Short mmCIF file of C-alpha atoms in Angstrom, two decimals:
data_model
loop_
_atom_site.label_atom_id
_atom_site.label_comp_id
_atom_site.label_asym_id
_atom_site.label_seq_id
_atom_site.Cartn_x
_atom_site.Cartn_y
_atom_site.Cartn_z
CA MET F 14 -17.82 2.27 64.60
CA LEU F 15 -21.02 3.87 63.36
CA SER F 16 -22.49 3.73 66.86
CA TYR F 17 -19.38 5.42 68.28
CA THR F 18 -19.54 8.19 65.70
CA TYR F 19 -23.21 8.78 66.32
CA MET F 20 -22.67 8.92 70.07
CA ALA F 21 -19.77 11.34 69.69
CA SER F 22 -21.82 13.55 67.40
CA ALA F 23 -24.78 13.41 69.72
CA TRP F 24 -22.54 14.31 72.66
CA SER F 25 -21.10 17.29 70.80
CA PHE F 26 -24.50 18.55 69.73
CA GLY F 27 -25.89 17.98 73.18
CA SER F 28 -23.04 19.89 74.74
CA LEU F 29 -23.52 22.70 72.27
CA SER F 30 -27.25 22.66 72.91
CA GLY F 31 -26.60 22.78 76.59
CA ARG F 32 -24.41 25.83 76.18
CA LEU F 33 -26.99 27.49 73.94
CA ASN F 34 -29.78 26.71 76.36
CA TRP F 35 -27.72 28.05 79.23
CA SER F 36 -26.89 31.20 77.36
CA PHE F 37 -30.16 32.17 75.83
CA THR F 38 -33.00 30.48 77.70
CA GLY F 39 -34.21 31.65 81.03
CA GLY F 40 -34.03 35.18 82.40
CA ALA F 41 -31.60 34.38 85.19
CA ASN F 42 -29.12 32.71 82.85
CA ARG F 43 -29.31 35.55 80.33
CA ASN F 44 -28.69 38.18 83.03
CA SER F 45 -25.83 36.19 84.46
CA PHE F 46 -24.24 35.91 81.02
CA HIS F 47 -24.56 39.64 80.33
CA ASN F 48 -23.29 40.57 83.78
CA ARG F 49 -20.23 38.39 83.30
CA ASN F 50 -19.59 39.86 79.85
CA LYS F 51 -20.01 43.39 81.20
CA SER F 52 -17.55 42.66 84.00
CA THR F 53 -15.05 41.17 81.54
CA ARG F 54 -15.35 44.12 79.16
CA LYS F 55 -14.88 46.54 82.03
CA SER F 56 -11.79 44.68 83.21
CA LEU F 57 -10.29 44.62 79.70
CA THR F 58 -11.06 48.30 79.16
CA SER F 59 -9.47 49.19 82.49
CA THR F 60 -6.34 47.20 81.61
CA GLN F 61 -6.09 48.83 78.19
CA GLN F 62 -6.46 52.27 79.73
CA ARG F 63 -3.70 51.53 82.21
CA ARG F 64 -1.43 50.38 79.40
CA SER F 65 -2.25 53.40 77.25
CA LYS F 66 -1.45 55.72 80.17
CA THR F 67 1.98 54.22 80.85
CA PRO F 68 4.17 57.29 81.52
CA TRP F 69 7.07 58.08 79.17
CA HIS F 70 9.62 59.18 81.72
CA LYS F 71 12.18 60.75 79.37
CA PRO F 72 11.77 63.08 76.40
CA LEU F 73 13.26 61.60 73.25
CA THR F 74 16.11 64.12 73.20
CA ASN F 75 17.04 63.02 76.72
CA ALA F 76 16.71 59.30 76.02
CA ILE F 77 19.08 59.52 73.03
CA PHE F 78 21.94 60.67 75.26
CA SER F 79 20.94 59.00 78.54
CA SER F 80 23.57 56.25 78.29
CA HIS F 81 26.37 58.84 78.45
CA PHE F 82 24.86 61.96 80.05
CA LYS F 83 22.85 61.70 83.25
CA GLU F 84 19.90 64.02 83.69
CA ALA F 85 20.63 66.80 86.16
CA SER F 86 20.14 70.50 86.75
CA ARG F 87 23.52 71.87 87.82
CA ASN F 88 23.85 75.12 85.92
CA ASP F 89 22.98 77.12 89.03
CA GLN F 90 25.98 75.57 90.83
CA PHE F 91 28.45 77.47 88.65
CA HIS F 92 29.19 81.11 88.05
CA ILE F 93 30.33 81.99 84.52
CA VAL F 94 33.58 83.94 84.61
CA ASP F 95 34.32 84.26 80.91
CA LEU F 96 33.64 82.90 77.43
CA VAL F 97 36.60 80.77 76.37
CA ALA F 98 35.69 79.44 72.92
CA LYS F 99 32.90 78.82 70.41
CA GLY F 100 32.42 75.67 68.36
CA ALA F 101 30.08 74.04 65.86
CA PHE F 102 27.70 72.70 68.53
CA GLY F 103 28.10 75.17 71.37
CA VAL F 104 30.43 77.18 73.57
CA VAL F 105 33.02 76.73 76.32
CA PHE F 106 32.86 78.84 79.48
CA LYS F 107 35.34 79.42 82.23
CA VAL F 108 33.31 78.78 85.39
CA ILE F 109 33.77 78.71 89.13
CA ASN F 110 31.83 76.66 91.66
CA LYS F 111 29.56 79.08 93.55
CA ARG F 112 29.83 77.19 96.84
CA TYR F 113 33.61 77.35 96.80
CA ALA F 114 33.46 81.00 95.79
CA GLN F 115 31.27 81.75 98.81
CA ASP F 116 33.65 79.83 101.07
CA LEU F 117 36.57 81.81 99.65
CA THR F 118 34.79 85.11 100.30
CA GLN F 119 34.08 84.10 103.88
CA GLN F 120 37.68 83.01 104.32
CA GLN F 121 38.92 86.36 103.02
CA GLN F 122 36.59 88.24 105.34
CA THR F 123 37.68 86.15 108.32
CA THR F 124 41.34 86.68 107.44
CA ALA F 125 40.88 90.42 107.07
CA ALA F 126 39.04 90.64 110.39
CA ALA F 127 41.73 88.66 112.18
CA ASN F 128 44.48 90.56 110.37
CA CYS F 129 46.47 87.36 109.91
CA SER F 130 46.95 87.21 106.16
CA ALA F 131 50.62 86.45 106.58
CA THR F 132 49.96 83.24 108.49
CA THR F 133 46.68 82.03 106.96
CA PRO F 134 47.06 80.91 103.32
CA LEU F 135 44.06 81.41 101.04
CA HIS F 136 43.04 78.44 98.89
CA PRO F 137 41.56 79.65 95.61
CA ALA F 138 38.28 78.20 94.44
CA PRO F 139 38.64 75.56 91.71
CA ILE F 140 38.04 76.81 88.18
CA TYR F 141 36.64 74.61 85.42
CA ALA F 142 35.94 74.67 81.71
CA LEU F 143 32.26 74.01 80.98
CA LYS F 144 31.36 72.95 77.44
CA VAL F 145 27.68 73.52 76.64
CA LEU F 146 26.40 71.74 73.51
CA LYS F 147 23.00 72.17 71.86
CA LYS F 148 21.25 68.81 71.50
CA SER F 149 19.07 70.01 68.63
CA LYS F 150 22.16 70.97 66.62
CA ILE F 151 23.88 67.65 67.35
CA ILE F 152 20.83 65.67 66.22
CA GLU F 153 20.36 67.89 63.16
CA GLU F 154 23.97 67.24 62.08
CA ASN F 155 23.64 63.49 62.75
CA SER F 156 26.52 63.69 65.24
CA VAL F 157 25.04 61.89 68.25
CA GLN F 158 27.58 59.05 68.24
CA GLN F 159 30.41 61.51 67.67
CA ILE F 160 29.51 63.41 70.85
CA LYS F 161 29.11 60.19 72.83
CA ASP F 162 32.56 59.05 71.70
CA GLU F 163 34.05 62.43 72.63
CA ALA F 164 32.64 62.21 76.16
CA ASP F 165 33.70 58.58 76.57
CA ILE F 166 37.25 59.10 75.33
CA GLN F 167 37.92 62.13 77.49
CA LYS F 168 36.39 60.43 80.52
CA LEU F 169 38.42 57.22 80.13
CA CYS F 170 41.71 58.77 78.98
CA GLY F 171 41.71 62.09 80.85
CA HIS F 172 43.82 60.76 83.72
CA HIS F 173 46.92 60.99 81.50
CA SER F 174 49.28 63.83 82.40
CA PHE F 175 49.07 65.42 78.95
CA ILE F 176 45.31 65.08 78.31
CA VAL F 177 42.61 67.40 79.66
CA GLN F 178 40.67 65.59 82.38
CA GLN F 179 36.88 65.41 82.35
CA VAL F 180 35.36 66.08 85.76
CA ASP F 181 31.66 65.46 85.10
CA SER F 182 28.98 65.39 82.43
CA TRP F 183 25.20 65.79 82.46
CA GLN F 184 22.24 66.94 80.36
CA ASN F 185 19.13 69.01 80.74
CA ARG F 186 16.24 69.43 78.33
CA ARG F 187 18.13 71.45 75.71
CA ASN F 188 21.85 71.03 76.27
CA LEU F 189 24.66 68.62 77.05
CA HIS F 190 27.30 69.71 79.55
CA ILE F 191 30.90 68.50 79.84
CA LEU F 192 32.84 69.84 82.83
CA SER F 193 36.63 69.63 82.51
CA GLU F 194 39.69 70.94 84.26
CA TYR F 195 40.59 74.48 83.30
CA VAL F 196 44.00 74.92 81.66
CA PRO F 197 45.04 78.51 82.46
CA ASN F 198 47.62 79.45 79.82
CA GLY F 199 45.37 78.86 76.84
CA GLU F 200 46.13 77.53 73.39
CA LEU F 201 49.61 76.82 72.13
CA PHE F 202 48.51 78.67 68.99
CA THR F 203 48.51 82.00 70.84
CA LYS F 204 52.10 81.42 72.03
CA LEU F 205 53.59 80.61 68.64
CA THR F 206 56.68 82.78 68.58
CA HIS F 207 60.34 81.86 68.39
CA PHE F 208 60.60 78.77 70.61
CA SER F 209 63.99 77.45 71.60
CA LEU F 210 65.00 74.10 70.14
CA ASP F 211 64.93 72.51 73.58
CA LEU F 212 61.37 73.73 74.23
CA ILE F 213 60.25 72.43 70.83
CA ARG F 214 61.70 69.02 71.69
CA VAL F 215 59.88 69.00 75.03
CA TYR F 216 56.53 69.86 73.44
CA LEU F 217 56.97 67.30 70.67
CA ALA F 218 57.82 64.63 73.24
CA GLU F 219 54.77 65.45 75.38
CA ILE F 220 52.44 65.46 72.37
CA ALA F 221 53.90 62.15 71.17
CA LEU F 222 53.40 60.57 74.62
CA ALA F 223 49.75 61.67 74.68
CA ILE F 224 49.05 60.41 71.14
CA ASP F 225 50.84 57.12 71.86
CA PHE F 226 48.72 56.67 74.99
CA LEU F 227 45.54 57.24 72.97
CA HIS F 228 46.64 54.77 70.29
CA ASN F 229 47.35 52.12 72.93
CA ALA F 230 43.85 52.76 74.31
CA GLY F 231 42.34 52.16 70.85
CA VAL F 232 41.69 55.80 70.01
CA ILE F 233 42.73 57.78 66.94
CA TYR F 234 42.78 61.52 67.64
CA ARG F 235 42.63 62.93 64.09
CA ASP F 236 42.85 66.66 64.88
CA VAL F 237 46.33 67.55 66.10
CA LYS F 238 46.82 71.31 65.80
CA PRO F 239 48.10 74.17 68.01
CA GLU F 240 44.53 75.27 68.81
CA ASN F 241 43.84 71.88 70.46
CA ILE F 242 46.98 71.90 72.58
CA LEU F 243 46.62 73.85 75.83
CA LEU F 244 49.35 75.03 78.19
CA THR F 245 49.16 74.45 81.93
CA ALA F 246 50.28 76.85 84.66
CA ASN F 247 53.77 75.31 84.35
CA PHE F 248 53.62 75.49 80.53
CA HIS F 249 53.32 71.76 79.93
CA ILE F 250 50.89 70.65 77.23
CA LYS F 251 47.37 69.22 77.55
CA ILE F 252 45.50 67.84 74.54
CA THR F 253 41.83 68.80 74.36
CA ASP F 254 38.80 68.61 72.02
CA PHE F 255 38.09 64.98 71.13
CA GLY F 256 35.25 65.83 68.76
CA LEU F 257 36.90 64.06 65.81
CA SER F 258 38.43 61.22 67.82
CA LYS F 259 37.28 57.68 67.21
CA TRP F 260 37.54 54.24 68.77
CA LEU F 261 39.33 51.87 66.40
CA ARG F 262 40.12 48.23 67.01
CA LEU F 263 43.58 46.83 66.36
CA GLY F 264 44.28 46.37 62.64
CA ALA F 265 41.17 48.27 61.52
CA THR F 266 41.19 51.34 59.30
CA THR F 267 38.88 54.29 58.85
CA ARG F 268 37.58 55.51 55.50
CA THR F 269 36.55 59.01 56.50
CA MET F 270 38.64 62.11 55.89
CA CYS F 271 38.46 64.64 58.70
CA GLY F 272 40.53 67.20 60.52
CA THR F 273 41.38 70.86 60.06
CA PHE F 274 42.30 71.48 56.44
CA GLN F 275 45.24 73.80 57.15
CA TYR F 276 46.95 71.09 59.21
CA MET F 277 46.12 68.05 57.08
CA GLY F 278 49.03 66.42 55.30
CA THR F 279 48.91 65.30 51.68
CA ILE F 280 50.39 62.21 50.09
#
């Protein structure tokens, strides 16, 4: 046992001595060692530099919204016709697609030249509502998830007959953009006069159908008011502005109080 221990110790010391002799005795060995170390250090430094220079492809304000708003530059595709509304985070414009507007102008010129306006119908360029929201304001008010929910809900539920349909959404460096169908007859609020009983029943039924559809989809709307109910060309209703809407699973409740004070009921 003693002999085995001595041999093992001698082997370890000898191996260590061999390594020391190889490392520090003899010019060739010393140069080889330093060259290898220099090469290793250079390789490590190069790797660290590559890692430190890894590009950050998206600014933080873009990355926050990237799951819901793709990055694009489309503002130059639309011509602003009018300012429709102002809100807490931005504005809504009435816009027209420039390409379609150019096609319409060419069509009108061709029709006038051919003098066949009676037989050649003109197809008007599509008009949209473009909501432009300031990202800095949204982040400042801690409303990032609220805006994401708004975009999601309108995108997924906008195919309903009585809900404003979202056409597209994107972001640039400063703003979020939500492009929706344009509802030409404006807010129900501006038409509040003496409605007939039959018309009131129709509007109540259409609003109830839209709210019921949202509830079945797991959405609570939370801001029913005449300003958020738009009238189509045929004077049917369309619900808009899902800024206070929220996804809510079956049986769950919400503890927040929100809405427009003048239209909030009391218990």
